[in-house]
PDB file of C-alpha atoms and ligand atoms in Angstrom:
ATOM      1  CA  UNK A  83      67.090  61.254 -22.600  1.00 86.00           C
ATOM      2  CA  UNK A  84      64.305  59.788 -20.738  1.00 91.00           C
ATOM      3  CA  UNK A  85      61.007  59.847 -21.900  1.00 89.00           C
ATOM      4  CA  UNK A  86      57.696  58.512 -20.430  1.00 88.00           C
ATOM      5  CA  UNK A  87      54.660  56.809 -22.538  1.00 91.00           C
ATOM      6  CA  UNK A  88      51.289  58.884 -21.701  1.00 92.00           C
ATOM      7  CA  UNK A  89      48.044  56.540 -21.646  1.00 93.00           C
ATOM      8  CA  UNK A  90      44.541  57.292 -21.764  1.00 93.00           C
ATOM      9  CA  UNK A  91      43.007  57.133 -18.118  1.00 90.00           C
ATOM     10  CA  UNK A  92      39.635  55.751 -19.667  1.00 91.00           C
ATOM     11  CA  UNK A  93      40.498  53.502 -22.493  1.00 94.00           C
ATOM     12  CA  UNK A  94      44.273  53.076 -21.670  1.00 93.00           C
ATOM     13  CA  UNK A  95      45.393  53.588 -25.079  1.00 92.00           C
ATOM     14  CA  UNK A  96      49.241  54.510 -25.795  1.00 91.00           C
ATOM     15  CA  UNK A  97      48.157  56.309 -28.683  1.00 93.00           C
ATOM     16  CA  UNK A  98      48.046  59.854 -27.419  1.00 94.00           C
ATOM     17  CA  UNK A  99      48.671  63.130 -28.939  1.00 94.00           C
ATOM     18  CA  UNK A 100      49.056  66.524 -27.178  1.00 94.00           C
ATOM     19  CA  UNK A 101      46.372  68.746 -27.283  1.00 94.00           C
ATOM     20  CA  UNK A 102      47.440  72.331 -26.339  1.00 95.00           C
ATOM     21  CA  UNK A 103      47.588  73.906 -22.861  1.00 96.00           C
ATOM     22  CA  UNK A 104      45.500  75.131 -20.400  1.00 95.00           C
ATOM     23  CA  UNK A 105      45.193  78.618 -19.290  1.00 95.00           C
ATOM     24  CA  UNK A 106      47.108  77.407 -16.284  1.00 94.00           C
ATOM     25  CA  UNK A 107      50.104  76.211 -18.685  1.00 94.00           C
ATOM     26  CA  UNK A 108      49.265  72.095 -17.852  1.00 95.00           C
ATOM     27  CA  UNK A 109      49.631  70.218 -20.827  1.00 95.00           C
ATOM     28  CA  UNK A 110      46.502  68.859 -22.460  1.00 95.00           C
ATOM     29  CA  UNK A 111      46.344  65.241 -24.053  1.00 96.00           C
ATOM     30  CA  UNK A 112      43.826  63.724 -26.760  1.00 96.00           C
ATOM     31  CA  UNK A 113      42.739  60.205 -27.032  1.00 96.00           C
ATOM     32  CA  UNK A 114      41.665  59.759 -30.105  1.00 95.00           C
ATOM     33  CA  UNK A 115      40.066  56.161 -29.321  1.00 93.00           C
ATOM     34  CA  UNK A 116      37.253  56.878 -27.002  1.00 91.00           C
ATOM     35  CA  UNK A 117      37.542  60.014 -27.494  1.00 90.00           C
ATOM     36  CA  UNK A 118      38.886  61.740 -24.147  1.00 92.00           C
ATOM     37  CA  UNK A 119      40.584  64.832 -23.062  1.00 94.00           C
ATOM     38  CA  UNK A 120      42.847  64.784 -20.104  1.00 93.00           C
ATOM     39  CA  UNK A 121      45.645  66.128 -17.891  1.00 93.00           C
ATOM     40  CA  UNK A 122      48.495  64.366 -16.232  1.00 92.00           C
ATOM     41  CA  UNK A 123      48.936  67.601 -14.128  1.00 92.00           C
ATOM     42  CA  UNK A 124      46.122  69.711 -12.162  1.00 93.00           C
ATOM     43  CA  UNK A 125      46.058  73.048 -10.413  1.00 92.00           C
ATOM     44  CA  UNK A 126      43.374  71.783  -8.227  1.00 92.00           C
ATOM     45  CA  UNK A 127      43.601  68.832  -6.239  1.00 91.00           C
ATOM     46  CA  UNK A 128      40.328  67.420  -6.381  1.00 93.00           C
ATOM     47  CA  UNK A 129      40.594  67.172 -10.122  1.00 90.00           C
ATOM     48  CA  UNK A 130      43.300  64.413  -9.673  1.00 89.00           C
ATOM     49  CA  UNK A 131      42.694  60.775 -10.226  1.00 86.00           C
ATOM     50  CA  UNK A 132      41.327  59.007  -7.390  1.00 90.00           C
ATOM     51  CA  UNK A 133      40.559  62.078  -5.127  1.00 94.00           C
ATOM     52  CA  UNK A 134      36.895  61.257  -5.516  1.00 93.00           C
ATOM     53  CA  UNK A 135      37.068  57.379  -3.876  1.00 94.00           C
ATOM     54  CA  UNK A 136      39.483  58.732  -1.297  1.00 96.00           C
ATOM     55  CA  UNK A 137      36.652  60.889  -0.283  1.00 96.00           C
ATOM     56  CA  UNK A 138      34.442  57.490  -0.001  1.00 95.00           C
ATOM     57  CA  UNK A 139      36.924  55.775   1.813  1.00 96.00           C
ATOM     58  CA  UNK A 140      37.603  58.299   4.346  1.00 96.00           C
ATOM     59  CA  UNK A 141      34.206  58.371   5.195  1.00 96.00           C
ATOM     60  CA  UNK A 142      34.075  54.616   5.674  1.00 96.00           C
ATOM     61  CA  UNK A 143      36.879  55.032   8.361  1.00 96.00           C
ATOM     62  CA  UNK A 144      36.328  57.739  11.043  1.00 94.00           C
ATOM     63  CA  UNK A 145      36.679  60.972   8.971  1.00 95.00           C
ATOM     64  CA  UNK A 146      33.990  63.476   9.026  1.00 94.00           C
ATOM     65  CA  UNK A 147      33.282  65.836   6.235  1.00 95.00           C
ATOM     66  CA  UNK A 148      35.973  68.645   7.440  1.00 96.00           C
ATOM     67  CA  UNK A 149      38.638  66.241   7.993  1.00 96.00           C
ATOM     68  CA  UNK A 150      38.638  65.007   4.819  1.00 96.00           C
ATOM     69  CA  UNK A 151      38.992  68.095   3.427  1.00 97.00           C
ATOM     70  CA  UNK A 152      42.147  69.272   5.624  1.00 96.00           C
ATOM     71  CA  UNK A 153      43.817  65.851   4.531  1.00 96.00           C
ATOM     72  CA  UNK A 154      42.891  65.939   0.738  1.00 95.00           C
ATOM     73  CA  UNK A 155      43.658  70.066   0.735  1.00 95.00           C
ATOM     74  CA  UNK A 156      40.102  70.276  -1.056  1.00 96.00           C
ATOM     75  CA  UNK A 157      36.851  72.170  -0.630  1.00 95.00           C
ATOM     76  CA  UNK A 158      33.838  70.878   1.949  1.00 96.00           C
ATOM     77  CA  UNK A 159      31.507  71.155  -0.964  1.00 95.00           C
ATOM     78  CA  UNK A 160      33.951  68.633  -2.989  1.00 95.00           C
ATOM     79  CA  UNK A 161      34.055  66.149  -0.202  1.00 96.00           C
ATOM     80  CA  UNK A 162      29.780  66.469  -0.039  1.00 95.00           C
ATOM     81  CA  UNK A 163      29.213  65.919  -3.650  1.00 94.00           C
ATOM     82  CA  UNK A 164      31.102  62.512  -3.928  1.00 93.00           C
ATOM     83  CA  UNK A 165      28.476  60.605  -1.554  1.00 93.00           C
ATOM     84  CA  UNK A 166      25.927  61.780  -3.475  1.00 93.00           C
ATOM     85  CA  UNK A 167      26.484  60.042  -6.311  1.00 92.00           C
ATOM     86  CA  UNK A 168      26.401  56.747  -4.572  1.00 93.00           C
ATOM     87  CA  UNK A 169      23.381  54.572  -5.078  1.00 93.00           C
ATOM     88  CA  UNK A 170      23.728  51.382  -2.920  1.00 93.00           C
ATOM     89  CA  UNK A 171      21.564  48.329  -2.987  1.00 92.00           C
ATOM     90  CA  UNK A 172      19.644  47.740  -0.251  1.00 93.00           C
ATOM     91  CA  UNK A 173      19.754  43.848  -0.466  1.00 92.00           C
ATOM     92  CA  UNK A 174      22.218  41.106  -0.740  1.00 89.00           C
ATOM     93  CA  UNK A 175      22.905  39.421  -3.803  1.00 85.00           C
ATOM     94  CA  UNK A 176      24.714  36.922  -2.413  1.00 81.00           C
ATOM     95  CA  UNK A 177      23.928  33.323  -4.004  1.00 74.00           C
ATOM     96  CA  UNK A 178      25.160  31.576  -1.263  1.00 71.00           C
ATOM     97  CA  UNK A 179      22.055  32.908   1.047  1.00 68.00           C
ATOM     98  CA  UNK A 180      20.036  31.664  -1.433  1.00 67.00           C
ATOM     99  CA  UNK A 181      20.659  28.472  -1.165  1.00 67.00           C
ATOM    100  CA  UNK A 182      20.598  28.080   2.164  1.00 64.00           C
ATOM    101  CA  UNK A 183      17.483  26.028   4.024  1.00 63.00           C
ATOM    102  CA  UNK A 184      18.562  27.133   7.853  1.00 69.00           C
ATOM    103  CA  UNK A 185      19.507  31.191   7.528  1.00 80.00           C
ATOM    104  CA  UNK A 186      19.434  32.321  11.099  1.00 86.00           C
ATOM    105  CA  UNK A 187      18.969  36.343  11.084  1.00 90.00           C
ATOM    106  CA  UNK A 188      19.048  38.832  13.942  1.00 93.00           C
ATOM    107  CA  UNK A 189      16.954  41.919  13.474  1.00 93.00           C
ATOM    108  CA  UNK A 190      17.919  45.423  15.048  1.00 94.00           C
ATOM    109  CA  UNK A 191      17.320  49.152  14.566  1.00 94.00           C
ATOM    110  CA  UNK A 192      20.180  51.875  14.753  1.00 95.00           C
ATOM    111  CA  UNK A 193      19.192  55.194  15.827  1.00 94.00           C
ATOM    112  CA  UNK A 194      21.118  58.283  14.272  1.00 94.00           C
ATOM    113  CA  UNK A 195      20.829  62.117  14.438  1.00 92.00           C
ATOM    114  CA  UNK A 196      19.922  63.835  11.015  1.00 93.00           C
ATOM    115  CA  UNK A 197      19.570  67.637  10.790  1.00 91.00           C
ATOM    116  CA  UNK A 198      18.526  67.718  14.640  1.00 88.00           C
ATOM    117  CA  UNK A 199      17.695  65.029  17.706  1.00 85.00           C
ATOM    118  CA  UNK A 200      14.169  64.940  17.070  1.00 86.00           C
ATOM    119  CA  UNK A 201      12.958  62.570  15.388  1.00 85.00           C
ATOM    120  CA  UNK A 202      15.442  60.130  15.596  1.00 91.00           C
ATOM    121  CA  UNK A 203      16.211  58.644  12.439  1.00 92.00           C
ATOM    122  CA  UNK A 204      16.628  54.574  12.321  1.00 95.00           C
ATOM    123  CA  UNK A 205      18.280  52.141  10.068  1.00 96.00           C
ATOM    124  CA  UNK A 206      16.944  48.915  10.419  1.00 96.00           C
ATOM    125  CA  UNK A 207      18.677  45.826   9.214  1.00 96.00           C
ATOM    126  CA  UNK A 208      18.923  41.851   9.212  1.00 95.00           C
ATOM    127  CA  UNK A 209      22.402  40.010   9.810  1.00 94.00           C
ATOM    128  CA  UNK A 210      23.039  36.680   9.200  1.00 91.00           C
ATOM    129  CA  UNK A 211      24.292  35.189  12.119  1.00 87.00           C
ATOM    130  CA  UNK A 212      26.444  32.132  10.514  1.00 85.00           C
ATOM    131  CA  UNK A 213      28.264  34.557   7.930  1.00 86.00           C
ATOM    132  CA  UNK A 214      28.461  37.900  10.391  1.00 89.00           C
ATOM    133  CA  UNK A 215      27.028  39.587   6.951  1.00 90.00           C
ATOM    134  CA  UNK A 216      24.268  42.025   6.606  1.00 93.00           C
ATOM    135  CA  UNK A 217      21.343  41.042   4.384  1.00 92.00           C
ATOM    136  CA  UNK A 218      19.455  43.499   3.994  1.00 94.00           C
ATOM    137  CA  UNK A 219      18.589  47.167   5.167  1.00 96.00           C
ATOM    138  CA  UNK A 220      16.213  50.060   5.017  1.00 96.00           C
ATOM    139  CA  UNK A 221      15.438  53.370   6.728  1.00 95.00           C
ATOM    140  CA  UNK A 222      12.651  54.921   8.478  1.00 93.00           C
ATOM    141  CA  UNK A 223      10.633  55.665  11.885  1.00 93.00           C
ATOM    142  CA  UNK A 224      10.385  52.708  14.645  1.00 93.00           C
ATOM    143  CA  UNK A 225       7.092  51.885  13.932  1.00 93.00           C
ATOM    144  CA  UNK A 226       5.563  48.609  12.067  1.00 95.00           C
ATOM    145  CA  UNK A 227       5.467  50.021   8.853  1.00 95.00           C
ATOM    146  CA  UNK A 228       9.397  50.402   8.789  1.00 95.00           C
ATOM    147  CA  UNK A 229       9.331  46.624   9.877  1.00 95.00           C
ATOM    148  CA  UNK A 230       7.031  45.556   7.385  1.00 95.00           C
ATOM    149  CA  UNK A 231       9.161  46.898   4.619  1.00 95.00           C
ATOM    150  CA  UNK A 232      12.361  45.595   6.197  1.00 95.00           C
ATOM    151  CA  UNK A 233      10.439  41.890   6.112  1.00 94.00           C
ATOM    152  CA  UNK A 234       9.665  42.450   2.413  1.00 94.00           C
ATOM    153  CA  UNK A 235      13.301  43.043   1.492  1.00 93.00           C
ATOM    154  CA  UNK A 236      13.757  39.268   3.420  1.00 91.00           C
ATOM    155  CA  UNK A 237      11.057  37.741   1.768  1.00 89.00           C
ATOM    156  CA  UNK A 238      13.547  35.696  -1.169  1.00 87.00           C
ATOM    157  CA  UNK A 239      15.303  34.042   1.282  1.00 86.00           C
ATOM    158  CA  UNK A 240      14.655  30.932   2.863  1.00 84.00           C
ATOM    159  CA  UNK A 241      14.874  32.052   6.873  1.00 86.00           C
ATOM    160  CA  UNK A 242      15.077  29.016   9.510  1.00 86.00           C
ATOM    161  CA  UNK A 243      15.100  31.711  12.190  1.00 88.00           C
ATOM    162  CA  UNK A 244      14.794  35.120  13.635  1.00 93.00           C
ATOM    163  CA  UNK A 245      16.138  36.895  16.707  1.00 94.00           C
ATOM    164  CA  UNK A 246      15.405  39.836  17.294  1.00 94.00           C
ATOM    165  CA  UNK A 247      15.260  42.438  20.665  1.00 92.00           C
ATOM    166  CA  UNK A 248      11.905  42.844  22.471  1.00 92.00           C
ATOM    167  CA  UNK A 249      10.594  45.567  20.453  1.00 92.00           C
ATOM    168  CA  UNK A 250       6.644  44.977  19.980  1.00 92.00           C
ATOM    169  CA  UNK A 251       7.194  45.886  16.094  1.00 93.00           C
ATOM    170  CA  UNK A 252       8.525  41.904  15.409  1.00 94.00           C
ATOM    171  CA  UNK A 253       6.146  40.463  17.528  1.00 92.00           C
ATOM    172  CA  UNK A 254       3.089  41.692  15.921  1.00 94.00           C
ATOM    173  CA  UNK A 255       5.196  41.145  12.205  1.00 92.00           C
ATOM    174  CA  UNK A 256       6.344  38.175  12.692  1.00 92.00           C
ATOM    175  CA  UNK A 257       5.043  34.828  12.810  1.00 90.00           C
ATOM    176  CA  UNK A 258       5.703  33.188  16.867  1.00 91.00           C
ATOM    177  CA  UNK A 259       7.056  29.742  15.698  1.00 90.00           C
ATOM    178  CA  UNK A 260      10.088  31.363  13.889  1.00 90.00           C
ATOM    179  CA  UNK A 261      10.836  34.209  16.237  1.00 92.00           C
ATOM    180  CA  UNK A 262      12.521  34.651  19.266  1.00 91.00           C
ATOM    181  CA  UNK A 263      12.702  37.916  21.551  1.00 92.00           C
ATOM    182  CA  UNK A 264      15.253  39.123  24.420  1.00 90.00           C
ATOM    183  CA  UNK A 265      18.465  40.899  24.225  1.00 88.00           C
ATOM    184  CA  UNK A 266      20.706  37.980  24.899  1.00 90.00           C
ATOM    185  CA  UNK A 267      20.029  36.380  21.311  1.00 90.00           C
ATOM    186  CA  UNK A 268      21.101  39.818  19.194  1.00 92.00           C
ATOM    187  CA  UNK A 269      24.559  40.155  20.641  1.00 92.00           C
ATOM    188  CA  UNK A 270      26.655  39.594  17.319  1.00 93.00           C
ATOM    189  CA  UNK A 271      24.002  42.480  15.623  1.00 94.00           C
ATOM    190  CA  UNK A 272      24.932  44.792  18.694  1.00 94.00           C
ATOM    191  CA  UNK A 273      28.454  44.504  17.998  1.00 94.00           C
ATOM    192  CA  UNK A 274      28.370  44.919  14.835  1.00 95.00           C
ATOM    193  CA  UNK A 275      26.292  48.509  15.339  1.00 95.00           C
ATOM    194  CA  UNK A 276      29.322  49.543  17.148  1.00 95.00           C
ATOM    195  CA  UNK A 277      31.524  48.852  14.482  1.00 95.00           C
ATOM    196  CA  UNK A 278      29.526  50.958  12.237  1.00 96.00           C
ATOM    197  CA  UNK A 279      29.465  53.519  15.214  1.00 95.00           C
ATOM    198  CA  UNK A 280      33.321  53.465  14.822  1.00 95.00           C
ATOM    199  CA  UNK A 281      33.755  53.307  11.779  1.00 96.00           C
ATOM    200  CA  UNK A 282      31.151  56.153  10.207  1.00 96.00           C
ATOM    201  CA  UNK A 283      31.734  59.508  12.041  1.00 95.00           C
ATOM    202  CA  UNK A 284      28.325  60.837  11.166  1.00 93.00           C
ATOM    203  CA  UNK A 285      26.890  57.491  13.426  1.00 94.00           C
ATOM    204  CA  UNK A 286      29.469  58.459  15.959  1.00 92.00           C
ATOM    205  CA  UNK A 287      27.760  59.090  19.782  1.00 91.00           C
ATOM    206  CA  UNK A 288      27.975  62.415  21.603  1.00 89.00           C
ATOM    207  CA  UNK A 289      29.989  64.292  18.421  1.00 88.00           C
ATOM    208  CA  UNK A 290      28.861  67.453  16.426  1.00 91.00           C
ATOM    209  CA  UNK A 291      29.459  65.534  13.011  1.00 91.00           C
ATOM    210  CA  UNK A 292      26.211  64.042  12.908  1.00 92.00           C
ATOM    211  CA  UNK A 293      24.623  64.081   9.168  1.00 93.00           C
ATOM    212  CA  UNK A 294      22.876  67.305   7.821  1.00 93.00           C
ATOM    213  CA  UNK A 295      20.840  65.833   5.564  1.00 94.00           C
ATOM    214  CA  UNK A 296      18.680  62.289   4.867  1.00 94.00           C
ATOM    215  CA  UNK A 297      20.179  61.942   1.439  1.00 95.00           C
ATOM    216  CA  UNK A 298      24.048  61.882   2.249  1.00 95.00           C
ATOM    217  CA  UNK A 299      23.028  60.165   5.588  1.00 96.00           C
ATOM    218  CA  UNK A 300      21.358  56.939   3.713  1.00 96.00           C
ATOM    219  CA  UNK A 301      23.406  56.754   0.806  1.00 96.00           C
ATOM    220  CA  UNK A 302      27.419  56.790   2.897  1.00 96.00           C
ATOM    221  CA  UNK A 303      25.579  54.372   5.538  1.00 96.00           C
ATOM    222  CA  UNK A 304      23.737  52.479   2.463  1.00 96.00           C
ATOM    223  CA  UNK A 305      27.362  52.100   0.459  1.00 96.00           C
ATOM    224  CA  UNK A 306      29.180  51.085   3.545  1.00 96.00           C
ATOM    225  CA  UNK A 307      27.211  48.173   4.267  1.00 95.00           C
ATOM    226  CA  UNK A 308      26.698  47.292   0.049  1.00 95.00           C
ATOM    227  CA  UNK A 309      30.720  47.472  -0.276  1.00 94.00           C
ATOM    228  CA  UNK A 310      32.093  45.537   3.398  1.00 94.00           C
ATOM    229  CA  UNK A 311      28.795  42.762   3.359  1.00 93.00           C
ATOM    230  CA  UNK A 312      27.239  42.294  -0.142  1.00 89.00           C
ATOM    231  CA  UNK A 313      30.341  41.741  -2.175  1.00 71.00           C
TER     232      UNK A 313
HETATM  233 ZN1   ZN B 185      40.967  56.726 -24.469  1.00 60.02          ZN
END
């Protein structure tokens, strides 16, 4: 006879005991330790472990909302409520950034669609050049005051340099003697807004799976740059 040992999926304790059934006849387990009810079978699958950071990882490579529902065989109102608890940092921790006397950093701003085309809605980041890693971000309107705040998010780190494009925004923000102007000098941050482009359907050009709302907009585009350039 085979038989398998059942562990708890938050403490990971053998010590188990069956707990009844559900209505839908799946067999209920108790974990006594923390204490936890659970399921090793569901009737629905978004209820299964690991549904939930599928849902965040499909949306970190090219699947819109409804696509990850076909795939996962769950609801569109399943697939919306993961994002929403994410709540990404919107600065580096990195050490290493720190420490460092010469950090070169390219400043850009992304336009996106939220809701409809007008206004346009802008992320604005800095990217170290040396380590291809974004430093820090924020959201808002192209104007100064978006800049300013972007600046003030830089403002632990020791910055040798800053390129940015010839928007007037870093010229009037930024002091002369550390800041140079002209397309030709943000070419790595360029290419790395495409990647975003391609790899976030909602940033995606000329597509009807642009974001519906500012929340879910800033927190998938906020968690995709916290998980592939702060850790
Ligand atoms: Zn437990």
């Amino acid at each position: 006879m085979a038989s398998i040992t059942v562990h708890c999926p938050r403490c990971n304790s053998g010590r188990v005991y069956r707990h009844g059934k559900t209505p839908a006849g799946h067999v209920r387990y108790r974990c006594p330790t923390c204490p936890h009810v659970f399921q090793l079978t569901y009737t629905y699958e978004a209820r299964k472990p690991g549904v939930k950071d599928k849902i965040v990882d499909m949306a970190f490579n090219g699947a819109g909302v409804r696509d990850t529902a076909r795939v996962l065989k769950i609801g569109i109102n399943t697939v919306l409520r993961a994002p929403k608890k994410l709540t990404p940092r919107q600065v580096t921790t990195e050490k290493v950034v720190l420490d460092d006397v010469a950090l070169i950093c390219e400043l850009d701003e992304q336009w996106a669609y939220v809701g409809n085309k007008h206004p346009r809605h802008w992320l604005w980041y800095a990217f170290d050049t040396k380590r291809k890693r974004v430093v820090a971000y924020t959201f808002g309107p192209r104007n100064d005051e978006t800049c300013r705040r972007l600046l003030s998010l830089l403002s632990p780190f020791q910055i040798g340099f800053i390129t940015s494009d010839d928007w007037g925004s870093y010229a009037r923000k930024l002091p002369s003697e550390i800041h140079l102007s002209g397309k030709i000098f943000t070419q790595r941050i360029e290419r790395n807004n495409l990647t975003r482009r391609t790899r976030i359907k909602r940033l995606a050009r000329k597509t009807i799976c642009f974001s519906r709302s500012v929340e879910l907009h800033k927190k998938v585009i906020g968690a995709f740059i916290a998980r592939y350039h702060f850790n």
